[in-house]
PDB file of C-alpha atoms in Angstrom:
ATOM      1  CA  MET K  13     -15.707  38.321  39.067  1.00 57.00           C
ATOM      2  CA  LEU K  14     -17.455  36.658  35.954  1.00 50.00           C
ATOM      3  CA  GLN K  15     -15.046  36.533  34.501  1.00 54.00           C
ATOM      4  CA  LEU K  16     -12.007  35.207  36.417  1.00 57.00           C
ATOM      5  CA  LEU K  17     -14.700  33.223  38.088  1.00 53.00           C
ATOM      6  CA  GLY K  18     -15.533  31.288  34.175  1.00 51.00           C
ATOM      7  CA  ARG K  19     -11.251  30.753  33.512  1.00 56.00           C
ATOM      8  CA  ALA K  20     -11.133  29.251  37.276  1.00 59.00           C
ATOM      9  CA  ILE K  21     -14.087  26.901  35.303  1.00 54.00           C
ATOM     10  CA  ALA K  22     -12.541  27.282  32.860  1.00 55.00           C
ATOM     11  CA  ARG K  23      -8.767  25.854  33.048  1.00 60.00           C
ATOM     12  CA  PHE K  24     -10.559  23.390  35.478  1.00 56.00           C
ATOM     13  CA  LEU K  25     -12.818  21.888  32.269  1.00 57.00           C
ATOM     14  CA  ALA K  26      -9.895  21.727  30.134  1.00 57.00           C
ATOM     15  CA  LYS K  27      -7.556  19.932  32.692  1.00 64.00           C
ATOM     16  CA  PRO K  28      -7.114  16.599  30.785  1.00 65.00           C
ATOM     17  CA  ARG K  29      -8.559  13.053  31.927  1.00 60.00           C
ATOM     18  CA  PRO K  30      -6.910   9.948  31.454  1.00 61.00           C
ATOM     19  CA  ARG K  31      -6.700   8.286  27.463  1.00 54.00           C
ATOM     20  CA  GLY K  32      -7.935   5.073  28.828  1.00 50.00           C
ATOM     21  CA  SER K  33      -8.591   2.863  26.359  1.00 49.00           C
ATOM     22  CA  HIS K  34      -9.074   5.514  23.543  1.00 58.00           C
ATOM     23  CA  ILE K  35      -6.719   5.695  20.791  1.00 67.00           C
ATOM     24  CA  ALA K  36      -5.331   7.635  18.114  1.00 72.00           C
ATOM     25  CA  THR K  37      -7.329   7.160  14.508  1.00 76.00           C
ATOM     26  CA  SER K  38      -4.225   7.038  12.420  1.00 81.00           C
ATOM     27  CA  PRO K  39       0.070   8.232  13.252  1.00 81.00           C
ATOM     28  CA  SER K  40       0.525  11.826  13.087  1.00 82.00           C
ATOM     29  CA  GLY K  41       2.661  11.813  10.134  1.00 89.00           C
ATOM     30  CA  LEU K  42      -0.131   9.998   7.934  1.00 92.00           C
ATOM     31  CA  LEU K  43      -3.277  12.121   9.141  1.00 94.00           C
ATOM     32  CA  GLY K  44      -1.482  15.366   8.311  1.00 94.00           C
ATOM     33  CA  ALA K  45      -0.576  13.752   4.482  1.00 95.00           C
ATOM     34  CA  THR K  46      -4.196  13.052   3.822  1.00 96.00           C
ATOM     35  CA  LEU K  47      -5.570  16.595   5.651  1.00 97.00           C
ATOM     36  CA  ARG K  48      -6.342  19.871   2.606  1.00 97.00           C
ATOM     37  CA  LYS K  49      -6.530  22.842   3.227  1.00 98.00           C
ATOM     38  CA  GLY K  50     -10.582  23.331   4.179  1.00 98.00           C
ATOM     39  CA  ASP K  51     -11.090  19.872   5.488  1.00 98.00           C
ATOM     40  CA  VAL K  52     -13.188  19.600   9.342  1.00 98.00           C
ATOM     41  CA  LEU K  53     -10.742  18.056  11.311  1.00 97.00           C
ATOM     42  CA  LEU K  54     -13.461  16.397  14.319  1.00 95.00           C
ATOM     43  CA  VAL K  55     -11.530  14.920  17.584  1.00 91.00           C
ATOM     44  CA  GLU K  56     -12.583  12.847  21.040  1.00 88.00           C
ATOM     45  CA  GLY K  57     -11.206  14.843  22.978  1.00 77.00           C
ATOM     46  CA  ASN K  58     -10.533  13.943  26.683  1.00 71.00           C
ATOM     47  CA  SER K  59     -11.053  16.416  28.846  1.00 65.00           C
ATOM     48  CA  ARG K  60     -14.254  16.965  32.116  1.00 62.00           C
ATOM     49  CA  PHE K  61     -15.082  19.610  28.749  1.00 67.00           C
ATOM     50  CA  ALA K  62     -15.086  17.063  26.207  1.00 65.00           C
ATOM     51  CA  THR K  63     -17.150  14.787  28.587  1.00 63.00           C
ATOM     52  CA  ALA K  64     -20.290  17.586  28.841  1.00 62.00           C
ATOM     53  CA  ILE K  65     -19.903  18.398  25.299  1.00 67.00           C
ATOM     54  CA  LYS K  66     -20.184  14.003  24.527  1.00 68.00           C
ATOM     55  CA  TYR K  67     -23.184  13.771  26.797  1.00 64.00           C
ATOM     56  CA  LEU K  68     -25.125  16.519  25.086  1.00 66.00           C
ATOM     57  CA  THR K  69     -24.609  15.494  21.481  1.00 67.00           C
ATOM     58  CA  GLN K  70     -24.446  11.665  22.172  1.00 71.00           C
ATOM     59  CA  SER K  71     -21.535  11.857  19.940  1.00 73.00           C
ATOM     60  CA  THR K  72     -17.876  10.716  19.858  1.00 79.00           C
ATOM     61  CA  TRP K  73     -16.987  13.876  18.796  1.00 89.00           C
ATOM     62  CA  SER K  74     -15.886  17.075  21.297  1.00 84.00           C
ATOM     63  CA  HIS K  75     -13.840  19.396  19.043  1.00 89.00           C
ATOM     64  CA  ALA K  76     -13.808  20.823  15.861  1.00 93.00           C
ATOM     65  CA  ALA K  77     -10.396  22.812  13.905  1.00 96.00           C
ATOM     66  CA  LEU K  78     -10.230  23.488  10.319  1.00 98.00           C
ATOM     67  CA  TYR K  79      -6.984  22.625   7.820  1.00 98.00           C
ATOM     68  CA  ILE K  80      -6.298  25.656   6.521  1.00 98.00           C
ATOM     69  CA  GLY K  81      -2.276  23.691   5.559  1.00 96.00           C
ATOM     70  CA  ASP K  82       0.343  26.440   3.992  1.00 95.00           C
ATOM     71  CA  ALA K  83      -1.688  30.136   4.643  1.00 96.00           C
ATOM     72  CA  LEU K  84       0.215  31.117   6.994  1.00 96.00           C
ATOM     73  CA  GLY K  85       3.458  30.367   5.141  1.00 94.00           C
ATOM     74  CA  PRO K  86       6.791  27.829   6.799  1.00 93.00           C
ATOM     75  CA  PRO K  87       7.217  28.375  10.913  1.00 92.00           C
ATOM     76  CA  PRO K  88       9.810  30.009  11.889  1.00 92.00           C
ATOM     77  CA  PRO K  89      13.266  27.531  12.889  1.00 93.00           C
ATOM     78  CA  GLY K  90      12.047  25.509  15.309  1.00 91.00           C
ATOM     79  CA  GLU K  91       8.749  25.856  15.840  1.00 93.00           C
ATOM     80  CA  GLU K  92       5.968  23.763  13.730  1.00 95.00           C
ATOM     81  CA  PRO K  93       3.603  24.599  11.002  1.00 96.00           C
ATOM     82  CA  ARG K  94       0.866  26.089  12.204  1.00 96.00           C
ATOM     83  CA  VAL K  95      -1.725  24.512  10.304  1.00 97.00           C
ATOM     84  CA  LEU K  96      -5.042  24.552  12.296  1.00 97.00           C
ATOM     85  CA  VAL K  97      -7.533  27.152  13.755  1.00 97.00           C
ATOM     86  CA  ASP K  98      -9.296  25.689  16.483  1.00 93.00           C
ATOM     87  CA  VAL K  99     -11.374  28.113  19.440  1.00 88.00           C
ATOM     88  CA  ASP K 100      -9.504  26.776  22.885  1.00 84.00           C
ATOM     89  CA  VAL K 101     -11.929  27.707  25.966  1.00 76.00           C
ATOM     90  CA  LEU K 102      -8.845  29.436  27.574  1.00 77.00           C
ATOM     91  CA  GLU K 103      -6.939  30.864  24.626  1.00 84.00           C
ATOM     92  CA  GLY K 104     -10.416  31.728  22.321  1.00 86.00           C
ATOM     93  CA  VAL K 105      -9.300  32.101  18.928  1.00 92.00           C
ATOM     94  CA  ARG K 106      -5.405  29.741  18.444  1.00 94.00           C
ATOM     95  CA  THR K 107      -3.514  28.725  15.064  1.00 97.00           C
ATOM     96  CA  ILE K 108      -2.123  25.603  16.287  1.00 96.00           C
ATOM     97  CA  PRO K 109       0.270  22.940  14.962  1.00 96.00           C
ATOM     98  CA  LEU K 110      -1.465  19.059  13.534  1.00 95.00           C
ATOM     99  CA  SER K 111       0.641  17.873  17.193  1.00 93.00           C
ATOM    100  CA  THR K 112      -2.034  19.526  19.526  1.00 92.00           C
ATOM    101  CA  PHE K 113      -4.810  16.230  18.719  1.00 90.00           C
ATOM    102  CA  ALA K 114      -1.350  13.690  18.563  1.00 88.00           C
ATOM    103  CA  GLY K 115      -3.133  10.095  20.307  1.00 85.00           C
ATOM    104  CA  LEU K 116      -6.373  11.378  19.727  1.00 88.00           C
ATOM    105  CA  HIS K 117      -9.264  10.213  18.117  1.00 90.00           C
ATOM    106  CA  THR K 118      -9.712  11.411  14.878  1.00 94.00           C
ATOM    107  CA  ARG K 119     -11.680  12.010  11.460  1.00 95.00           C
ATOM    108  CA  ILE K 120     -11.540  14.346   8.677  1.00 97.00           C
ATOM    109  CA  CYS K 121     -14.806  15.908   6.963  1.00 98.00           C
ATOM    110  CA  ARG K 122     -14.489  16.731   4.020  1.00 98.00           C
ATOM    111  CA  PRO K 123     -16.370  19.651   1.607  1.00 98.00           C
ATOM    112  CA  VAL K 124     -17.145  18.496  -1.508  1.00 97.00           C
ATOM    113  CA  GLY K 125     -16.565  21.185  -5.288  1.00 96.00           C
ATOM    114  CA  LEU K 126     -14.893  23.952  -3.314  1.00 97.00           C
ATOM    115  CA  SER K 127     -12.827  25.915  -5.739  1.00 98.00           C
ATOM    116  CA  PRO K 128      -9.679  27.376  -4.789  1.00 97.00           C
ATOM    117  CA  GLN K 129     -11.291  30.691  -4.045  1.00 98.00           C
ATOM    118  CA  GLU K 130     -13.462  29.803  -2.036  1.00 98.00           C
ATOM    119  CA  VAL K 131     -11.206  27.157  -0.284  1.00 98.00           C
ATOM    120  CA  ASP K 132      -8.958  30.273   0.841  1.00 98.00           C
ATOM    121  CA  ALA K 133     -12.444  32.696   1.984  1.00 98.00           C
ATOM    122  CA  LEU K 134     -12.812  30.132   4.540  1.00 97.00           C
ATOM    123  CA  VAL K 135      -9.475  30.218   5.667  1.00 98.00           C
ATOM    124  CA  ARG K 136      -9.148  33.672   6.162  1.00 97.00           C
ATOM    125  CA  PHE K 137     -12.548  33.916   7.491  1.00 97.00           C
ATOM    126  CA  MET K 138     -11.338  31.745  10.461  1.00 96.00           C
ATOM    127  CA  LEU K 139      -7.666  33.507  10.276  1.00 97.00           C
ATOM    128  CA  ASP K 140      -9.974  37.243  10.927  1.00 96.00           C
ATOM    129  CA  ARG K 141     -10.790  36.627  14.039  1.00 93.00           C
ATOM    130  CA  ARG K 142      -7.467  35.036  16.073  1.00 93.00           C
ATOM    131  CA  GLY K 143      -7.840  36.244  19.320  1.00 89.00           C
ATOM    132  CA  VAL K 144     -11.594  36.178  19.190  1.00 87.00           C
ATOM    133  CA  ALA K 145     -12.267  35.307  23.222  1.00 81.00           C
ATOM    134  CA  TYR K 146     -14.121  31.729  23.796  1.00 68.00           C
ATOM    135  CA  ASP K 147     -17.355  33.029  24.984  1.00 67.00           C
ATOM    136  CA  LEU K 148     -17.123  32.069  28.790  1.00 61.00           C
ATOM    137  CA  LYS K 149     -21.090  31.559  29.266  1.00 64.00           C
ATOM    138  CA  ASN K 150     -20.184  28.651  27.618  1.00 60.00           C
ATOM    139  CA  VAL K 151     -18.648  27.263  30.444  1.00 57.00           C
ATOM    140  CA  PHE K 152     -20.824  28.091  32.962  1.00 52.00           C
ATOM    141  CA  ASP K 153     -23.569  26.616  31.027  1.00 56.00           C
ATOM    142  CA  LEU K 154     -21.436  22.908  30.293  1.00 55.00           C
ATOM    143  CA  ALA K 155     -19.751  23.273  34.190  1.00 52.00           C
ATOM    144  CA  ARG K 156     -23.568  21.483  35.891  1.00 52.00           C
ATOM    145  CA  TYR K 157     -22.915  18.652  33.779  1.00 49.00           C
ATOM    146  CA  PHE K 158     -19.901  17.419  34.661  1.00 49.00           C
ATOM    147  CA  ILE K 159     -20.251  18.056  38.338  1.00 47.00           C
ATOM    148  CA  ARG K 160     -24.358  16.097  37.648  1.00 49.00           C
ATOM    149  CA  THR K 161     -25.037  14.611  35.368  1.00 50.00           C
ATOM    150  CA  PRO K 162     -28.623  15.693  34.821  1.00 51.00           C
ATOM    151  CA  PRO K 163     -31.449  13.984  33.221  1.00 53.00           C
ATOM    152  CA  VAL K 164     -32.141  16.138  30.208  1.00 55.00           C
ATOM    153  CA  PRO K 165     -33.950  14.622  27.767  1.00 55.00           C
ATOM    154  CA  GLY K 166     -33.160  13.892  23.973  1.00 52.00           C
ATOM    155  CA  SER K 167     -34.926  17.230  22.155  1.00 52.00           C
ATOM    156  CA  MET K 168     -33.360  19.231  24.334  1.00 53.00           C
ATOM    157  CA  LYS K 169     -29.710  17.975  24.885  1.00 51.00           C
ATOM    158  CA  ARG K 170     -28.825  20.300  21.531  1.00 49.00           C
ATOM    159  CA  ARG K 171     -30.093  22.979  22.836  1.00 53.00           C
ATOM    160  CA  MET K 172     -27.882  23.274  25.733  1.00 52.00           C
ATOM    161  CA  LEU K 173     -25.622  24.045  23.528  1.00 51.00           C
ATOM    162  CA  ALA K 174     -26.821  27.766  22.690  1.00 50.00           C
ATOM    163  CA  LEU K 175     -26.916  28.629  26.068  1.00 43.00           C
ATOM    164  CA  GLY K 176     -23.944  30.413  25.510  1.00 50.00           C
ATOM    165  CA  SER K 177     -24.057  35.125  25.555  1.00 46.00           C
ATOM    166  CA  GLY K 178     -24.156  34.940  21.666  1.00 51.00           C
ATOM    167  CA  GLU K 179     -21.788  38.429  21.589  1.00 52.00           C
ATOM    168  CA  PRO K 180     -20.460  38.065  18.487  1.00 50.00           C
ATOM    169  CA  THR K 181     -17.292  39.074  20.241  1.00 48.00           C
ATOM    170  CA  LYS K 182     -16.674  35.367  21.412  1.00 53.00           C
ATOM    171  CA  ALA K 183     -16.522  32.527  19.396  1.00 57.00           C
ATOM    172  CA  ILE K 184     -17.465  28.315  19.890  1.00 71.00           C
ATOM    173  CA  CYS K 185     -15.059  25.916  17.954  1.00 81.00           C
ATOM    174  CA  SER K 186     -18.650  24.257  16.164  1.00 84.00           C
ATOM    175  CA  SER K 187     -20.556  28.097  15.183  1.00 84.00           C
ATOM    176  CA  LEU K 188     -17.400  29.278  14.198  1.00 89.00           C
ATOM    177  CA  LEU K 189     -17.476  26.906  11.607  1.00 94.00           C
ATOM    178  CA  ALA K 190     -20.257  26.770  10.830  1.00 91.00           C
ATOM    179  CA  GLN K 191     -20.682  30.760  10.445  1.00 91.00           C
ATOM    180  CA  ALA K 192     -17.059  30.377   8.117  1.00 95.00           C
ATOM    181  CA  PHE K 193     -19.014  27.625   5.794  1.00 95.00           C
ATOM    182  CA  ALA K 194     -21.780  30.175   5.580  1.00 91.00           C
ATOM    183  CA  SER K 195     -19.903  32.281   4.664  1.00 94.00           C
ATOM    184  CA  ILE K 196     -19.450  30.916   1.424  1.00 95.00           C
ATOM    185  CA  ARG K 197     -22.677  29.226   1.344  1.00 91.00           C
ATOM    186  CA  TYR K 198     -21.369  25.499   1.698  1.00 94.00           C
ATOM    187  CA  PRO K 199     -24.079  23.445   3.441  1.00 91.00           C
ATOM    188  CA  ILE K 200     -23.527  20.983   6.647  1.00 92.00           C
ATOM    189  CA  LEU K 201     -26.794  19.733   7.089  1.00 83.00           C
ATOM    190  CA  PRO K 202     -29.422  18.484   5.218  1.00 67.00           C
ATOM    191  CA  GLU K 203     -32.073  20.998   3.206  1.00 60.00           C
ATOM    192  CA  ILE K 204     -35.439  21.358   5.129  1.00 60.00           C
ATOM    193  CA  GLU K 205     -38.995  19.894   3.110  1.00 56.00           C
ATOM    194  CA  LEU K 206     -41.631  23.302   3.518  1.00 54.00           C
ATOM    195  CA  GLU K 207     -44.470  20.593   3.613  1.00 58.00           C
ATOM    196  CA  GLU K 208     -46.210  21.198   6.853  1.00 62.00           C
ATOM    197  CA  PRO K 209     -46.894  17.804   7.892  1.00 63.00           C
ATOM    198  CA  ALA K 210     -50.668  16.820   9.431  1.00 67.00           C
ATOM    199  CA  ASP K 211     -49.154  14.831  12.963  1.00 69.00           C
ATOM    200  CA  PRO K 212     -48.147  17.264  15.304  1.00 67.00           C
ATOM    201  CA  ALA K 213     -45.271  15.369  16.503  1.00 63.00           C
ATOM    202  CA  ALA K 214     -43.483  15.325  13.039  1.00 59.00           C
ATOM    203  CA  ARG K 215     -44.448  19.281  12.918  1.00 56.00           C
ATOM    204  CA  ARG K 216     -42.526  19.657  16.699  1.00 56.00           C
ATOM    205  CA  GLN K 217     -39.468  17.857  14.984  1.00 55.00           C
ATOM    206  CA  ARG K 218     -39.939  20.312  12.436  1.00 55.00           C
ATOM    207  CA  ARG K 219     -40.146  23.037  13.673  1.00 55.00           C
ATOM    208  CA  GLU K 220     -36.288  22.124  15.639  1.00 51.00           C
ATOM    209  CA  ILE K 221     -34.655  20.904  13.196  1.00 54.00           C
ATOM    210  CA  LEU K 222     -35.368  24.145  11.405  1.00 52.00           C
ATOM    211  CA  HIS K 223     -34.667  25.540  14.489  1.00 48.00           C
ATOM    212  CA  ILE K 224     -31.097  23.739  14.429  1.00 51.00           C
ATOM    213  CA  ARG K 225     -29.655  25.207  11.692  1.00 61.00           C
ATOM    214  CA  HIS K 226     -29.252  28.650  13.268  1.00 64.00           C
ATOM    215  CA  HIS K 227     -24.887  28.558  13.608  1.00 67.00           C
ATOM    216  CA  SER K 228     -26.282  28.610  17.125  1.00 65.00           C
ATOM    217  CA  LEU K 229     -26.987  25.328  17.559  1.00 67.00           C
ATOM    218  CA  TYR K 230     -23.929  23.190  15.507  1.00 80.00           C
ATOM    219  CA  ALA K 231     -21.884  20.860  17.357  1.00 82.00           C
ATOM    220  CA  PRO K 232     -19.290  18.692  16.204  1.00 88.00           C
ATOM    221  CA  ARG K 233     -21.207  15.533  15.033  1.00 88.00           C
ATOM    222  CA  ASP K 234     -23.056  17.851  12.429  1.00 89.00           C
ATOM    223  CA  PHE K 235     -20.067  17.637   9.806  1.00 94.00           C
ATOM    224  CA  ASP K 236     -19.610  13.740  10.524  1.00 94.00           C
ATOM    225  CA  VAL K 237     -23.222  13.201  10.260  1.00 91.00           C
ATOM    226  CA  SER K 238     -23.803  16.041   7.098  1.00 93.00           C
ATOM    227  CA  PRO K 239     -24.395  14.114   3.671  1.00 91.00           C
ATOM    228  CA  PHE K 240     -22.370  17.615   2.139  1.00 94.00           C
ATOM    229  CA  PHE K 241     -19.103  16.525   3.872  1.00 97.00           C
ATOM    230  CA  GLN K 242     -16.593  13.272   2.689  1.00 97.00           C
ATOM    231  CA  ILE K 243     -15.413  11.398   5.254  1.00 97.00           C
ATOM    232  CA  VAL K 244     -11.720  10.948   4.060  1.00 96.00           C
ATOM    233  CA  LYS K 245      -9.648   8.031   5.900  1.00 94.00           C
ATOM    234  CA  PRO K 246      -5.996   8.628   5.846  1.00 93.00           C
ATOM    235  CA  ARG K 247      -5.365   4.824   5.823  1.00 89.00           C
ATOM    236  CA  LEU K 248      -7.730   3.777   3.144  1.00 91.00           C
ATOM    237  CA  GLU K 249      -6.096   6.744   1.569  1.00 91.00           C
ATOM    238  CA  HIS K 250      -2.846   5.645   0.981  1.00 88.00           C
ATOM    239  CA  GLY K 251      -3.085   2.478  -0.734  1.00 85.00           C
ATOM    240  CA  PHE K 252      -4.102   0.125   2.396  1.00 85.00           C
ATOM    241  CA  ASP K 253      -4.232  -3.504   2.125  1.00 88.00           C
ATOM    242  CA  HIS K 254      -5.362  -6.220   4.567  1.00 86.00           C
ATOM    243  CA  ARG K 255      -2.759  -8.746   2.714  1.00 87.00           C
ATOM    244  CA  LYS K 256      -0.074  -7.424   3.197  1.00 83.00           C
ATOM    245  CA  MET K 257      -1.109  -5.868   7.475  1.00 81.00           C
ATOM    246  CA  VAL K 258       1.911  -7.551   9.809  1.00 83.00           C
ATOM    247  CA  TRP K 259      -0.007  -9.676  12.791  1.00 82.00           C
ATOM    248  CA  HIS K 260       1.477 -11.275  16.926  1.00 74.00           C
ATOM    249  CA  GLU K 261       0.118 -14.517  17.349  1.00 74.00           C
ATOM    250  CA  PRO K 262       0.858 -14.943  21.031  1.00 72.00           C
ATOM    251  CA  GLY K 263       1.554 -18.587  21.561  1.00 64.00           C
ATOM    252  CA  GLY K 264       1.639 -19.038  17.822  1.00 56.00           C
ATOM    253  CA  GLY K 265      -1.920 -19.935  17.385  1.00 53.00           C
ATOM    254  CA  GLY K 266      -4.947 -17.491  17.011  1.00 52.00           C
ATOM    255  CA  PRO K 267      -4.933 -14.428  14.832  1.00 54.00           C
ATOM    256  CA  GLY K 268      -3.869 -12.315  17.629  1.00 49.00           C
ATOM    257  CA  VAL K 269      -2.578  -8.643  17.958  1.00 50.00           C
ATOM    258  CA  LEU K 270      -3.005  -5.833  14.623  1.00 53.00           C
ATOM    259  CA  ALA K 271       0.747  -3.908  14.808  1.00 51.00           C
ATOM    260  CA  GLU K 272       1.867  -1.996  12.804  1.00 51.00           C
ATOM    261  CA  PRO K 273       4.940  -2.768  10.391  1.00 47.00           C
ATOM    262  CA  GLY K 274       8.328  -1.723  11.973  1.00 42.00           C
ATOM    263  CA  ARG K 275       6.452  -1.308  15.038  1.00 45.00           C
ATOM    264  CA  PRO K 276       5.566  -4.879  16.034  1.00 40.00           C
ATOM    265  CA  GLN K 277       3.266  -4.588  19.365  1.00 40.00           C
ATOM    266  CA  HIS K 278       3.016  -7.935  21.804  1.00 35.00           C
ATOM    267  CA  ALA K 279      -0.163  -9.061  23.789  1.00 31.00           C
TER     268      ALA K 279
END
């Protein structure tokens, strides 16, 4: 009964909301041309579930996936290549095409200095877990933040993400990615100084950071703020020149609205 109820809640929370003013960071083709195997792709989701994640992490990012490039080989005729591994609230660990996140705000976070062997090991870790179910215990925990947003203290929001069952046969997107990078000994959050501060408040803060290092407490935003991941912006990677941008000037005055070359936008 709990599994059935969890799936019903998951389906409800997974329904997309209107995107409003959110726009894609980069055209899909440009994003695909920039991604490299081993990159983490962060996504600003538009579902009810994403709303709860963004509230608890106080972040733009609600989802994270690993780019695996051509690891699965060429796709069957008529199908898109499956180039990402992520964890879906309904399907669990899966492989998906890049078009799954078309039209959404994204960010590329790139680990630095990995050897081809380390990248392959990272990809294999994720692919070996295909079919693992999403941790539905986490669904129950997050559902209440959609029903009514409670006044949770800032120091407690992060811990709310670790309320899942913790069973090794279940997964959450950022937790699984944290385990994958741990398997090749690549850091995500900063190293912690070992000195014990004199101020009691500082000691509490240090204990909190040490606790966050457990994989169950990682959130998508940690890849964004990590000093060990490079933020890669597709437009800048592909010869951006502000002098070549096309601007639409309504009424012939002022800078107006930026338009993509060949795709003019009207005010």
